[in-house]
Coordinates of C-alpha atoms and ligand atoms in Angstrom, one line a residue:
M29 CA 98.4 74.8 92.5
K30 CA 97.7 75.9 88.9
K31 CA 94.8 78.2 88.2
E32 CA 93.5 78.1 84.6
N33 CA 91.8 81.5 84.3
I34 CA 93.2 84.5 86.2
S35 CA 91.1 87.6 86.5
Y36 CA 92.0 91.0 85.1
W37 CA 92.0 92.4 88.6
T38 CA 94.7 89.9 89.8
K39 CA 96.8 90.5 86.7
S40 CA 96.7 94.3 87.0
A41 CA 97.5 94.9 90.7
A42 CA 99.6 93.5 93.4
I43 CA 99.2 93.2 97.2
N44 CA 102.1 93.2 99.7
E45 CA 103.2 89.7 100.7
F46 CA 103.4 88.5 104.3
P47 CA 105.2 85.5 105.9
A48 CA 103.5 82.2 106.9
M49 CA 103.0 81.6 110.6
E50 CA 106.0 79.7 112.0
Q51 CA 105.2 79.5 115.7
N52 CA 102.2 79.3 118.1
I53 CA 100.7 82.7 118.7
R54 CA 98.1 84.5 120.9
T55 CA 95.8 87.3 119.8
E56 CA 92.7 89.0 121.1
I57 CA 90.8 88.7 117.8
L58 CA 91.6 86.2 115.1
I59 CA 90.3 86.7 111.6
V60 CA 90.4 83.8 109.3
G61 CA 90.3 84.7 105.6
G62 CA 91.9 87.5 103.6
G63 CA 89.2 88.6 101.2
I64 CA 87.2 91.8 101.3
A65 CA 85.2 90.6 104.3
G66 CA 88.2 89.7 106.5
I67 CA 90.3 92.7 105.6
M68 CA 87.6 95.3 106.1
T69 CA 86.7 93.7 109.5
A70 CA 90.3 93.5 110.5
Y71 CA 90.7 97.2 109.7
R72 CA 87.6 98.3 111.7
L73 CA 88.5 96.3 114.8
A74 CA 92.1 97.4 114.9
E75 CA 91.0 101.0 114.3
A76 CA 88.8 100.6 117.4
G77 CA 91.9 99.7 119.4
R78 CA 91.7 95.9 119.4
D79 CA 94.6 93.5 119.0
V80 CA 93.9 91.8 115.6
T81 CA 95.6 89.0 113.7
L82 CA 94.4 87.9 110.2
V83 CA 95.5 84.6 108.8
E84 CA 95.0 83.7 105.1
G85 CA 95.3 80.1 103.9
R86 CA 96.7 81.1 100.5
K87 CA 97.6 84.7 99.5
L88 CA 95.6 87.8 100.4
V89 CA 92.8 88.7 97.9
Q90 CA 93.2 85.9 95.4
E91 CA 89.9 84.1 95.8
T92 CA 86.3 85.3 95.2
T93 CA 87.2 89.0 95.9
A94 CA 89.7 88.9 93.0
N95 CA 87.1 87.4 90.7
T96 CA 84.2 89.6 91.2
T97 CA 82.5 92.2 88.9
A98 CA 83.1 94.7 91.7
K99 CA 79.9 96.7 91.4
I100 CA 79.3 98.4 94.8
T101 CA 75.6 98.7 94.7
A102 CA 72.3 98.4 96.6
Q103 CA 70.6 97.4 93.4
H104 CA 70.7 93.6 93.5
H105 CA 68.7 92.5 90.4
L106 CA 65.0 92.9 91.3
L107 CA 65.4 92.0 95.0
Y108 CA 63.3 94.6 96.7
Q109 CA 59.9 93.3 95.5
E110 CA 60.8 89.9 96.9
L111 CA 62.1 91.3 100.2
Y112 CA 59.0 93.5 100.5
K113 CA 56.7 90.6 100.0
K114 CA 58.5 88.1 102.2
Q115 CA 60.1 90.3 104.9
G116 CA 57.9 93.4 105.0
Q117 CA 58.5 97.1 104.4
E118 CA 60.7 97.8 107.4
K119 CA 63.2 95.0 106.7
A120 CA 63.4 95.7 103.0
R121 CA 64.2 99.4 103.6
L122 CA 66.7 98.4 106.3
F123 CA 68.4 96.2 103.9
Y124 CA 68.7 99.0 101.3
D125 CA 70.1 101.3 104.1
S126 CA 72.7 98.6 104.9
Q127 CA 74.0 98.7 101.3
I128 CA 74.0 102.5 101.1
D129 CA 76.0 102.6 104.4
G130 CA 78.5 100.1 102.8
I131 CA 78.9 102.2 99.7
D132 CA 79.5 105.3 101.8
A133 CA 82.0 103.6 104.0
I134 CA 84.1 102.5 101.0
D135 CA 83.9 106.0 99.6
E136 CA 85.1 107.5 102.9
L137 CA 88.0 105.0 103.1
V138 CA 89.1 105.7 99.5
T139 CA 89.2 109.4 100.3
K140 CA 90.8 109.0 103.7
Y141 CA 93.7 106.8 102.5
Q142 CA 93.8 108.3 99.0
I143 CA 93.5 104.8 97.5
D144 CA 94.0 104.8 93.8
C145 CA 91.5 102.1 92.8
D146 CA 89.4 103.6 89.9
F147 CA 86.5 104.2 92.4
E148 CA 83.7 106.0 90.6
R149 CA 80.2 107.0 91.6
L150 CA 77.7 106.0 88.9
S151 CA 74.2 104.5 88.4
S152 CA 73.2 100.9 88.4
T153 CA 70.4 100.0 85.9
Q154 CA 68.2 97.0 85.4
L155 CA 67.2 96.6 81.7
T156 CA 64.7 94.7 79.6
D157 CA 64.1 94.3 75.9
G158 CA 60.4 94.2 76.5
R159 CA 60.1 90.7 78.0
S160 CA 60.4 91.8 81.6
E161 CA 58.6 95.1 81.7
K162 CA 56.0 93.9 84.2
A163 CA 58.7 92.8 86.7
I164 CA 60.7 96.0 86.3
R165 CA 57.6 98.2 86.8
K166 CA 56.8 96.2 90.0
E167 CA 60.3 96.8 91.3
Y168 CA 59.9 100.5 90.6
D169 CA 56.6 100.5 92.5
T170 CA 58.4 98.8 95.4
Y171 CA 61.2 101.4 95.3
E172 CA 58.5 104.1 95.6
K173 CA 56.9 102.4 98.6
L174 CA 60.3 102.1 100.3
G175 CA 61.4 105.6 99.5
I176 CA 64.3 104.4 97.3
R177 CA 65.6 107.1 94.9
S178 CA 65.3 105.9 91.3
E179 CA 64.4 106.8 87.7
L180 CA 62.4 104.8 85.2
H181 CA 63.6 105.2 81.6
E182 CA 61.1 104.3 78.8
G183 CA 62.3 103.4 75.4
D184 CA 65.8 103.0 73.9
M185 CA 68.6 103.8 76.3
G186 CA 71.4 104.2 73.7
L187 CA 73.0 100.9 74.5
P188 CA 74.3 98.6 71.7
F189 CA 71.3 96.2 72.2
K190 CA 67.5 96.6 72.3
T191 CA 66.1 98.1 75.5
T192 CA 62.5 99.2 76.1
L193 CA 62.6 100.0 79.9
G194 CA 65.4 100.6 82.4
L195 CA 65.2 101.1 86.2
E196 CA 68.1 103.3 87.3
M197 CA 69.4 103.6 90.9
P198 CA 71.7 106.6 91.0
D199 CA 74.8 107.3 93.1
Q200 CA 76.1 103.7 93.3
A201 CA 79.8 102.9 92.7
Q202 CA 82.4 100.6 91.2
F203 CA 86.1 100.1 91.7
H204 CA 89.1 97.9 91.0
P205 CA 88.8 95.5 94.0
V206 CA 92.4 94.4 94.2
K207 CA 93.8 97.9 94.1
F208 CA 91.3 99.0 96.8
L209 CA 92.3 96.1 99.1
A210 CA 96.0 96.7 98.5
G211 CA 95.3 100.2 99.9
M212 CA 93.3 98.7 102.8
V213 CA 96.0 96.2 103.7
E214 CA 98.4 99.2 104.1
A215 CA 95.7 101.0 106.2
C216 CA 95.4 97.8 108.3
K217 CA 99.1 97.8 108.9
E218 CA 98.9 101.5 110.1
V219 CA 96.3 100.5 112.7
G220 CA 98.3 97.5 113.8
V221 CA 96.8 94.4 112.1
K222 CA 99.2 91.5 111.9
F223 CA 99.0 89.4 108.8
Y224 CA 100.1 85.8 108.0
E225 CA 99.7 84.2 104.6
E226 CA 99.9 80.5 103.6
T227 CA 98.5 79.6 107.0
L228 CA 95.4 77.5 106.6
V229 CA 93.2 77.0 109.6
E230 CA 92.1 73.4 109.9
E231 CA 90.4 73.3 113.3
I232 CA 88.5 75.8 115.4
G233 CA 88.0 75.2 119.1
K234 CA 86.4 77.4 121.7
V235 CA 89.5 79.5 122.3
Q236 CA 92.1 78.0 120.0
A237 CA 92.6 77.4 116.3
T238 CA 95.0 74.9 114.7
T239 CA 96.7 75.4 111.4
D240 CA 97.7 72.9 108.7
K241 CA 101.3 73.0 110.0
G242 CA 100.1 72.2 113.5
H243 CA 100.6 75.6 115.1
T244 CA 98.0 76.9 117.5
I245 CA 96.5 80.4 117.8
D246 CA 94.9 81.3 121.1
F247 CA 92.1 83.9 120.7
Q248 CA 89.4 85.5 122.7
K249 CA 87.1 86.0 119.6
I250 CA 87.4 84.5 116.2
I251 CA 85.8 85.8 112.9
V252 CA 85.4 83.2 110.2
A253 CA 85.7 85.2 107.0
T254 CA 86.6 82.2 104.8
H255 CA 83.7 82.8 102.4
F256 CA 82.5 79.2 103.0
P257 CA 82.3 78.7 106.8
I258 CA 84.9 76.1 107.8
A259 CA 83.9 75.4 111.5
N260 CA 81.2 72.8 112.1
A261 CA 78.2 74.9 113.1
R262 CA 75.6 73.2 115.1
N263 CA 73.0 74.8 112.9
N264 CA 74.9 73.4 109.9
I265 CA 74.8 76.6 107.8
I266 CA 76.7 75.1 104.9
S267 CA 73.8 72.7 104.1
Q268 CA 71.3 75.6 104.0
V269 CA 72.8 77.6 101.2
E270 CA 73.3 77.2 97.5
I271 CA 76.7 77.6 95.9
E272 CA 76.4 79.4 92.6
R273 CA 79.1 79.7 90.0
S274 CA 79.2 82.6 87.4
Y275 CA 81.6 83.5 84.6
I276 CA 83.0 86.8 83.4
V277 CA 84.8 87.8 80.3
A278 CA 86.7 91.1 79.9
A279 CA 86.8 92.6 76.4
D280 CA 88.1 95.7 74.7
G281 CA 85.7 97.1 72.1
V282 CA 84.1 100.1 70.5
N283 CA 80.6 100.3 71.9
I284 CA 81.5 100.3 75.6
P285 CA 78.7 101.8 77.8
H286 CA 79.7 103.9 80.8
G287 CA 77.9 102.5 83.8
M288 CA 76.7 99.4 85.5
F289 CA 73.9 97.4 83.9
Q290 CA 72.1 94.1 84.4
T291 CA 69.7 92.6 81.8
V292 CA 66.7 91.0 83.4
D293 CA 65.7 88.9 80.4
A294 CA 67.4 85.6 79.6
P295 CA 70.2 85.2 79.0
K296 CA 71.0 87.5 82.0
R297 CA 74.1 89.6 81.5
S298 CA 75.9 91.8 84.1
L299 CA 77.8 94.6 82.5
R300 CA 80.2 97.3 83.6
H301 CA 83.1 99.2 82.1
Y302 CA 86.6 99.1 83.7
H303 CA 89.8 101.0 83.2
T304 CA 92.8 99.6 81.4
E305 CA 96.3 101.0 80.7
N306 CA 95.1 101.9 77.2
G307 CA 91.6 103.1 77.9
V308 CA 88.4 101.2 78.9
G309 CA 87.1 97.7 78.5
V310 CA 83.8 96.0 79.3
L311 CA 83.1 93.1 81.7
V312 CA 80.3 90.8 80.6
G313 CA 79.1 88.3 83.4
G314 CA 76.5 85.6 83.5
E315 CA 75.8 81.9 82.8
N316 CA 75.2 81.1 86.5
H317 CA 74.7 77.6 87.7
I318 CA 75.0 75.6 91.0
T319 CA 78.6 74.5 91.4
G320 CA 79.4 71.0 90.0
A321 CA 75.8 70.5 88.9
T322 CA 76.3 71.1 85.2
C323 CA 78.7 69.9 82.5
N324 CA 80.5 71.8 79.8
M325 CA 81.4 75.0 81.6
E326 CA 83.6 75.9 78.6
S327 CA 80.5 76.8 76.7
A328 CA 79.7 79.5 79.4
Y329 CA 82.8 81.4 78.3
E330 CA 81.8 80.9 74.6
K331 CA 78.4 82.4 75.2
L332 CA 79.7 85.4 77.1
S333 CA 82.4 86.0 74.5
A334 CA 79.7 85.9 71.8
S335 CA 77.7 88.6 73.7
A336 CA 80.9 90.7 74.1
S337 CA 81.6 90.6 70.3
E338 CA 77.9 91.0 69.3
F339 CA 77.1 93.9 71.5
F340 CA 80.4 95.7 72.0
K341 CA 82.4 94.6 68.9
G342 CA 85.0 93.6 71.5
N343 CA 87.9 91.1 71.7
V344 CA 88.0 89.0 74.8
T345 CA 91.3 89.7 76.7
D346 CA 90.6 87.8 79.9
R347 CA 88.2 85.4 81.4
W348 CA 87.5 83.9 84.8
S349 CA 84.9 82.5 87.0
A350 CA 84.0 82.3 90.7
Q351 CA 81.2 81.2 93.1
D352 CA 79.3 82.8 95.9
M353 CA 76.9 81.5 98.6
M354 CA 73.2 82.2 98.1
T355 CA 71.1 82.3 101.2
V356 CA 67.4 81.3 101.3
D357 CA 66.2 84.8 102.2
R358 CA 68.8 86.5 100.0
M359 CA 70.4 88.3 102.9
P360 CA 73.9 87.8 104.3
L361 CA 74.8 85.8 107.4
I362 CA 76.8 88.1 109.8
G363 CA 77.2 87.6 113.5
Q364 CA 77.6 84.9 116.1
Y365 CA 77.8 81.4 114.7
D366 CA 75.9 79.7 117.4
K367 CA 74.8 80.9 120.9
K368 CA 76.7 77.8 122.3
D369 CA 80.0 79.2 120.8
P370 CA 79.8 82.8 121.9
N371 CA 83.4 83.6 120.7
V372 CA 82.8 82.5 117.1
Y373 CA 81.4 84.9 114.4
I374 CA 80.9 84.4 110.7
V375 CA 80.5 86.6 107.8
T376 CA 79.2 85.0 104.6
G377 CA 76.2 84.5 102.3
F378 CA 76.6 87.6 100.1
N379 CA 74.4 86.4 97.3
K380 CA 76.8 87.8 94.7
F381 CA 76.8 91.2 96.4
G382 CA 79.7 91.2 98.8
M383 CA 81.4 94.5 98.2
A384 CA 79.1 97.0 100.0
T385 CA 77.9 94.3 102.3
S386 CA 81.5 93.6 103.5
A387 CA 81.9 97.2 104.5
T388 CA 78.7 97.1 106.5
A389 CA 79.6 93.7 108.0
A390 CA 82.9 95.1 109.2
Q391 CA 81.1 97.7 111.2
L392 CA 78.5 95.3 112.5
L393 CA 81.0 92.7 113.7
T394 CA 83.0 95.4 115.3
D395 CA 79.9 96.7 117.2
L396 CA 79.0 93.1 118.2
I397 CA 82.4 92.5 119.7
L398 CA 82.5 95.9 121.4
R399 CA 78.9 95.3 122.6
K400 CA 77.6 98.4 120.9
E401 CA 74.2 98.6 119.3
N402 CA 74.0 98.2 115.5
R403 CA 70.7 98.4 113.7
Y404 CA 71.6 95.5 111.3
E405 CA 72.2 92.9 114.1
E406 CA 68.9 91.2 113.9
L407 CA 68.5 91.5 110.1
F408 CA 71.7 89.6 109.4
R409 CA 71.8 87.3 112.5
P410 CA 73.0 83.9 111.1
E411 CA 70.7 81.8 113.3
R412 CA 67.6 83.3 111.6
I413 CA 67.9 80.9 108.7
N414 CA 66.8 78.1 111.0
T415 CA 63.4 79.8 111.0
V416 CA 62.8 79.7 107.3
G417 CA 62.2 76.0 107.2
N418 CA 60.3 75.6 104.0
Q419 CA 62.8 77.6 101.9
V420 CA 65.6 75.6 103.5
K421 CA 64.0 72.4 102.4
A422 CA 63.8 73.7 98.8
V423 CA 67.5 74.4 98.7
G424 CA 68.3 71.1 100.4
K425 CA 66.3 69.3 97.7
Q426 CA 68.1 71.1 94.9
I427 CA 71.5 70.1 96.4
K428 CA 70.3 66.5 96.9
D429 CA 69.1 66.4 93.3
A430 CA 72.5 67.4 92.1
V431 CA 74.1 64.5 94.0
K432 CA 71.4 62.1 93.0
G433 CA 72.1 62.9 89.4
E434 CA 75.7 61.9 90.0
A435 CA 74.8 58.7 91.9
L436 CA 72.4 57.6 89.2
A437 CA 75.1 57.9 86.6
M438 CA 77.5 55.8 88.7
T439 CA 76.6 52.6 86.8
D440 CA 77.6 54.4 83.6
Y441 CA 81.2 55.1 84.7
G442 CA 83.5 53.7 82.1
T443 CA 86.7 51.7 82.8
D444 CA 88.6 52.8 79.7
T445 CA 90.6 56.0 80.6
S446 CA 92.3 56.0 77.2
K447 CA 89.1 57.6 75.9
L448 CA 90.1 60.8 77.6
K449 CA 91.6 63.4 75.4
A450 CA 94.4 65.8 76.5
E451 CA 93.2 68.3 79.2
E452 CA 90.0 66.3 79.8
G453 CA 88.9 64.7 83.1
G454 CA 86.3 62.3 84.2
I455 CA 85.3 59.8 86.8
F456 CA 86.2 56.2 86.0
N457 CA 85.9 52.7 87.6
V458 CA 89.6 51.8 87.7
D459 CA 90.0 48.2 88.9
G460 CA 86.8 48.4 90.9
K461 CA 87.7 51.7 92.5
L462 CA 86.1 55.0 91.6
Q463 CA 88.9 57.4 90.5
A464 CA 88.9 61.0 89.3
V465 CA 91.2 60.9 86.3
Y466 CA 92.7 63.9 84.5
K467 CA 94.9 63.6 81.3
D468 CA 97.5 66.4 80.9
T469 CA 98.9 67.8 77.7
D470 CA 101.6 65.1 77.5
G471 CA 98.9 62.4 77.8
Q472 CA 99.9 61.5 81.4
E473 CA 97.0 60.5 83.6
H474 CA 96.6 61.9 87.1
H475 CA 94.4 59.9 89.4
V476 CA 92.9 61.1 92.7
S477 CA 90.0 60.0 94.8
P478 CA 86.7 61.5 93.5
F479 CA 85.2 61.7 97.0
C480 CA 85.2 65.3 98.4
T481 CA 87.1 65.5 101.6
H482 CA 84.4 67.7 103.1
M483 CA 81.5 65.2 103.4
G484 CA 82.2 62.6 100.7
C485 CA 80.2 63.7 97.6
V486 CA 81.6 62.8 94.2
V487 CA 83.3 65.7 92.5
K488 CA 82.8 66.6 88.8
F489 CA 85.3 67.8 86.2
N490 CA 85.0 71.5 85.3
D491 CA 86.2 71.6 81.7
A492 CA 86.6 75.4 81.6
E493 CA 88.7 75.8 84.8
K494 CA 90.2 72.2 84.7
T495 CA 89.2 71.7 88.3
W496 CA 87.3 69.1 90.3
D497 CA 84.1 70.8 91.7
C498 CA 81.9 69.4 94.4
P499 CA 78.1 69.7 93.7
C500 CA 77.2 69.5 97.4
H501 CA 78.7 72.6 99.1
G502 CA 81.0 74.0 96.4
S503 CA 84.5 72.8 97.4
R504 CA 86.9 72.9 94.5
F505 CA 90.2 71.1 93.9
D506 CA 92.8 71.6 91.2
R507 CA 93.7 68.8 88.7
E508 CA 96.1 67.2 91.3
G509 CA 93.4 67.2 93.9
C510 CA 94.7 70.2 96.0
V511 CA 92.0 72.3 97.7
L512 CA 91.3 75.6 95.8
E513 CA 88.1 76.6 97.7
G514 CA 86.5 75.3 100.9
P515 CA 84.6 74.3 102.9
A516 CA 87.0 71.3 102.4
T517 CA 90.3 71.9 104.0
Q518 CA 92.0 68.6 103.0
N519 CA 93.2 67.6 99.5
L520 CA 91.6 64.8 97.5
K521 CA 93.5 61.7 98.5
Ligands
LIG625 C1 81.2 86.0 89.4 C2 80.9 86.9 90.6 C3 80.6 88.2 90.5 C4 80.4 89.0 91.6 N1 80.1 90.3 91.4 C5 79.9 91.1 92.4 C6 79.6 92.5 92.3 O1 79.6 93.0 91.2 N2 79.4 93.2 93.4 C7 79.4 92.7 94.6 O2 79.2 93.4 95.6 N3 79.7 91.4 94.8 C8 79.9 90.6 93.8 N4 80.2 89.3 93.9 C9 80.3 88.7 95.3 C10 81.6 89.1 96.0 O3 82.6 89.0 95.0 C11 81.8 88.1 97.1 O4 80.7 88.0 97.9 C12 83.0 88.6 98.0 O5 84.1 88.8 97.2 C13 83.3 87.5 99.1 O6 84.4 88.0 99.8 P1 85.0 87.1 101.0 O7 86.0 87.9 101.7 O8 83.9 86.6 101.8 O9 85.6 85.8 100.3 P2 87.0 85.6 99.5 O10 87.4 86.7 98.7 O11 86.9 84.3 98.9 O12 88.0 85.5 100.8 C14 88.0 84.3 101.6 C15 89.4 84.0 102.0 O13 89.5 83.0 103.0 C16 90.6 82.2 102.7 N5 90.4 80.9 103.4 C17 89.4 80.0 103.1 N6 89.5 78.9 104.0 C18 90.6 79.3 104.8 C19 91.1 78.6 105.9 N7 90.7 77.4 106.3 N8 92.2 79.2 106.6 C20 92.6 80.4 106.2 N9 92.1 81.1 105.1 C21 91.1 80.5 104.5 C22 90.6 82.1 101.2 O14 91.8 81.6 100.7 C23 90.2 83.5 100.8 O15 91.3 84.3 100.5 C24 80.4 88.5 92.9 C25 80.7 87.1 93.0 C26 80.9 86.3 91.9 C27 81.2 84.9 92.2
LIG626 S1 81.8 70.5 99.6 FE1 80.6 69.4 101.1 S2 80.8 67.4 100.3 FE2 82.0 68.5 99.0

């Protein structure tokens, strides 16, 4: 499986490797998925004395967690005014507390295990050039009502672009996510977690999971930390979320701000500095869109690179992209999957803020399994999204529209694949059969079925990553049709 754009985090750190599972096994708690959510949860449960096995379909920490911006913060854009309005004061404050608990938990682990991962405490700030002053002031008022510590900065903030107002949340953090999790994998080993890599779980039953090689894993409890839930939930969570893709460029430069920033005005940019061998660089993120629902992703990188060079006089050294699950009420889904499957738990729906949330999720899942009280149980209970019907319908419509757009264009599918240039892909009618066709650098065509193996939607070519992306629930496949990201677990045929 070839990945086009590899993140700076992946290039600059390594994680110990583990063998694939070669026989049937039995474990008390099975965790599926070796990103930050799975690893943090494995650690907490094993620390509490449980027998824990973590299986990873590919390699540990190579998917979303390795492609994040890695801000560890309770400041999620201008979220609190929305939470306050829709969920009320108590829940909005509880959500803030959940994030602060997550930041503190990561801080404690970094100190306890002396993890060298560039962890730094610093502020997070929302910025406007004047166009979004009203919204920022409203967020500040909400912070005041909720008792959230913050500072409002009027006028220029000394950044290399115009700012008239900034809302700063102090004492947040950032780190190098792969270095942090390399340390946590070692901590997991110390408390007895068993790891298997290249072991993809294809089926989840009530007390047994089956891998792609046909091995079985008997469990008492299972935690699905695969980012996109793979089991078939009766409440069909996967249809009730949006999958949003974003892009990041890393650049060296001369005007690099120290801190974490988010511009509220369009085009929105997420900014932070990071440490390199030779000094510091800047990450510029943005250009979000629903996965598979837009063409010309290459231009996303061009726009971000333009921002990096205009603001920071920087040269782009790395670029990458990833996607996350966006829930209708902007809060994560953590807990029992469905009352009828009491042994199955999920952790997902991070709305692009999975770092602090994963640390909080790890404690919540541990408490749920140990039957201890946890004040976030109700707030993050996955089944709650069944009760926000109207919002769900809105998301459902958006996804349907993306698919409909594809279906309408079906009549336009060409038959002449010779029109494809090298490294281009597209959907063609080849002898009456719809085919996803990719042309490699030697002019060789690679044909696969365009129907996503999850639920049959037609995939779309992503010209920036050279992947086939599904607009329905975000599955992604490489140019040969091999699964890169779920919920699909089977390759394109
Ligand atoms: C561009 C971008 C920027 C972001 N920036 C931030 C930020 O600044 N701060 C923040 O807090 N959050 C941020 N996020 C969100 C955060 O990165 C994610 O929410 C988080 O990394 C998700 O972690 P995870 O463990 O759930 O998923 P992953 O890291 O994707 O891990 C899931 C693992 O499960 C494995 N898996 C999948 N299916 C199977 C299977 N069937 N069997 C076995 N294994 C399987 C996968 O291979 C993968 O390794 C950002 C997200 C994006 C997309
Ligand atoms: S991801 Fe569900 S149909 Fe493709």
